[in-house]
Coordinates of N, CA and C and ligand atoms in Angstrom, one line a residue:
X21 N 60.7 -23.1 33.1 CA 60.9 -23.2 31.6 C 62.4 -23.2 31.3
X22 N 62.7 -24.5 30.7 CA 64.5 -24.4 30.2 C 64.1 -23.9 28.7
X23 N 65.3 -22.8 29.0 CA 66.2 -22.6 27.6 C 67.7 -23.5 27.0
X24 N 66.8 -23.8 25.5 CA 67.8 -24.5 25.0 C 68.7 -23.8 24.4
X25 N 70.4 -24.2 24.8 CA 71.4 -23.5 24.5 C 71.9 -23.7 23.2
X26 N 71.3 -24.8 22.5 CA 71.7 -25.1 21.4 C 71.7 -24.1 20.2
X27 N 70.9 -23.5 20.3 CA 70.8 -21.8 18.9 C 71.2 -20.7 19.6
X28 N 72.2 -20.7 20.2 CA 72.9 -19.4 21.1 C 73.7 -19.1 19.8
X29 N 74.2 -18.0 19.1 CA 74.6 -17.3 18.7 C 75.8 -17.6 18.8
X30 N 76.9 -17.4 18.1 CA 78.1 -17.7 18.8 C 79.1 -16.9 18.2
X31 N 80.2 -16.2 18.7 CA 80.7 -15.1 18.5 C 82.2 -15.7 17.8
X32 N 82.8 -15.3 16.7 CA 84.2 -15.8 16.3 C 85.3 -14.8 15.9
X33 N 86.3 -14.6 16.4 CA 87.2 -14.0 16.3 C 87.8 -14.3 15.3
X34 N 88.1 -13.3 14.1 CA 89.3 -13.8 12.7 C 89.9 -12.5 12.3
X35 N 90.4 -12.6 11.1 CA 91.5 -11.2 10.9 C 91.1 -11.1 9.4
X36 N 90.7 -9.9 9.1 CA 90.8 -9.8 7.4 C 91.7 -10.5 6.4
X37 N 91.3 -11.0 5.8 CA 92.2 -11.9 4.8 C 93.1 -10.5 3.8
X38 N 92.4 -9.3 4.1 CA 93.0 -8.2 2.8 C 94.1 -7.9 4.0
X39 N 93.4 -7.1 5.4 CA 94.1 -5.8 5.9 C 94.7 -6.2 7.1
X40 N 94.1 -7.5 7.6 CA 94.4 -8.1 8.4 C 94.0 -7.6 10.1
X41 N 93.0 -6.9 9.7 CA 92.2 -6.4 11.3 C 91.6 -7.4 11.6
X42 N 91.2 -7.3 13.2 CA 90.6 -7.8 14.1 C 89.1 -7.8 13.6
X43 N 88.5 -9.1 13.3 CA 86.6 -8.8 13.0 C 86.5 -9.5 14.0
X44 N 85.3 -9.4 14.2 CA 84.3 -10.1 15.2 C 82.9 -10.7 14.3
X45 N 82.8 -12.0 14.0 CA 81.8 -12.4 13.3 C 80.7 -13.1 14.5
X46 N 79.9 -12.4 13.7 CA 78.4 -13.4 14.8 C 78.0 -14.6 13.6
X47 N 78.3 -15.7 14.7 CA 77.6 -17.3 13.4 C 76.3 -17.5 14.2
X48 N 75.5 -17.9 13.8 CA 74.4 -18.5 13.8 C 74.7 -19.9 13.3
X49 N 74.5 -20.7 14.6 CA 74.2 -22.5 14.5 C 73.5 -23.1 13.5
X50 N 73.7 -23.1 12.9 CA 73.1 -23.9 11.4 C 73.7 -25.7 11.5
X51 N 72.5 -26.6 10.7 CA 72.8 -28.2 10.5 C 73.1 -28.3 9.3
X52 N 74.1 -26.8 8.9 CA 74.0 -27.5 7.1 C 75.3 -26.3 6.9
X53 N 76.2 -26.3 6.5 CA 77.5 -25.3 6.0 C 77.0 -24.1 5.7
X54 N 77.6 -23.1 6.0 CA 77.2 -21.4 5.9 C 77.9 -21.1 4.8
X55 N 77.9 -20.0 3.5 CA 79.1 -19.8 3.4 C 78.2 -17.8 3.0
X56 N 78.9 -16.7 3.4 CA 78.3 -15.9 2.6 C 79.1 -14.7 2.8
X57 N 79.5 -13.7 2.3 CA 80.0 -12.3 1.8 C 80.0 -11.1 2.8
X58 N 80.9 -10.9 3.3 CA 81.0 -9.8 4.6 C 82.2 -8.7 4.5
X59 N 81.5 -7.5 4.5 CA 82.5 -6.8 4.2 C 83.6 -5.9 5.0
X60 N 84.8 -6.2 5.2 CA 85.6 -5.8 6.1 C 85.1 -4.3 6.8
X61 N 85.1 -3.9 7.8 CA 84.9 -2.6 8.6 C 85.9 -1.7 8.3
X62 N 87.4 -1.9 8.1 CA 88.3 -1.2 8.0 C 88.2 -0.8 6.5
X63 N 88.6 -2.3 5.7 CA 89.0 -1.5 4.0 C 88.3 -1.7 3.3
X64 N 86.9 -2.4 3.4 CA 85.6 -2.4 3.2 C 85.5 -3.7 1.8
X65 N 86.8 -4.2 2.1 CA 86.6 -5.6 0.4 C 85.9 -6.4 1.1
X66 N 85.1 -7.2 0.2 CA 84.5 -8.3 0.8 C 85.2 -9.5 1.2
X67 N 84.8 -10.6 1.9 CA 85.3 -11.4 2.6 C 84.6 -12.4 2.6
X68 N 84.9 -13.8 2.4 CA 83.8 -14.7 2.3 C 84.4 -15.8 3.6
X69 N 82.9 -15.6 4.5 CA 82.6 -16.3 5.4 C 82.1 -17.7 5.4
X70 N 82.9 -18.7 5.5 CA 82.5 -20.3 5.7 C 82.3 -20.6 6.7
X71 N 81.0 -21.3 7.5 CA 81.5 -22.0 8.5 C 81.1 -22.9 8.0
X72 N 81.4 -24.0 9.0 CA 81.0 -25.8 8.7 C 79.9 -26.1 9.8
X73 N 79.1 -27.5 9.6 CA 78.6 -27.4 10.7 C 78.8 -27.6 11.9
X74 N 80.2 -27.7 12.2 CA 80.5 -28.1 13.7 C 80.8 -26.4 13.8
X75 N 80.5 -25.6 13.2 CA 81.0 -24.1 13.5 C 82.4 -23.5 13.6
X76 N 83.1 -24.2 12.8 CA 84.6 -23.8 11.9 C 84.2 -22.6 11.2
X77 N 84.9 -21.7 11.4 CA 84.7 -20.9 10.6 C 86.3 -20.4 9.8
X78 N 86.2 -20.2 8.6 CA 87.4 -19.9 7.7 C 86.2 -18.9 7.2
X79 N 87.7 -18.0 6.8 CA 87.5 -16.3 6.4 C 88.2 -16.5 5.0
X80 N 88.4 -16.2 3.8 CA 89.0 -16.2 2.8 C 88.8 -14.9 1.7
X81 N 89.5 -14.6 0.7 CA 89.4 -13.4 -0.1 C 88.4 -14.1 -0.8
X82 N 87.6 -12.9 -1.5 CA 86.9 -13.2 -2.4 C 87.5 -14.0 -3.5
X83 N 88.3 -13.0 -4.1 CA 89.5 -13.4 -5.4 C 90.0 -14.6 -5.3
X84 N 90.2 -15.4 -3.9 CA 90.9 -16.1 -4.5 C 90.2 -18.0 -4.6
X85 N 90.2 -18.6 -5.4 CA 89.7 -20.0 -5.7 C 90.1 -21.1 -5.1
Ligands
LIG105 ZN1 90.2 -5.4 5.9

């Protein structure tokens, strides 16, 4: 029986947009743009998570537009 690698989880290294720590994001392979609210470990503001669907992922403040 093959396992398809295609919905493996995939792990992304980025830095708080506030405090600037080390996160570790888990993305989930998606056919359609992510975007959703995560809140830093260290200073606890929220953080808005985009990926795209090639699995780009950009981190940005909430606040800013
Ligand atoms: Zn932070």
């Amino acid at each position: 029986m093959m396992m398809t690698e295609r919905l493996t989880t995939q792990e992304s290294k980025q830095h708080c947009p506030y405090c600037g720590s080390p996160i570790h994001l888990i993305i989930e392979p998606m056919d359609e743009p992510q975007q959703y609210t995560e809140d830093c470990e260290v200073c606890c503001r929220p953080m808005v998570v985009d990926v795209s669907p090639d699995q780009q992922v950009e981190v940005f403040r909430e606040d800013d537009t």
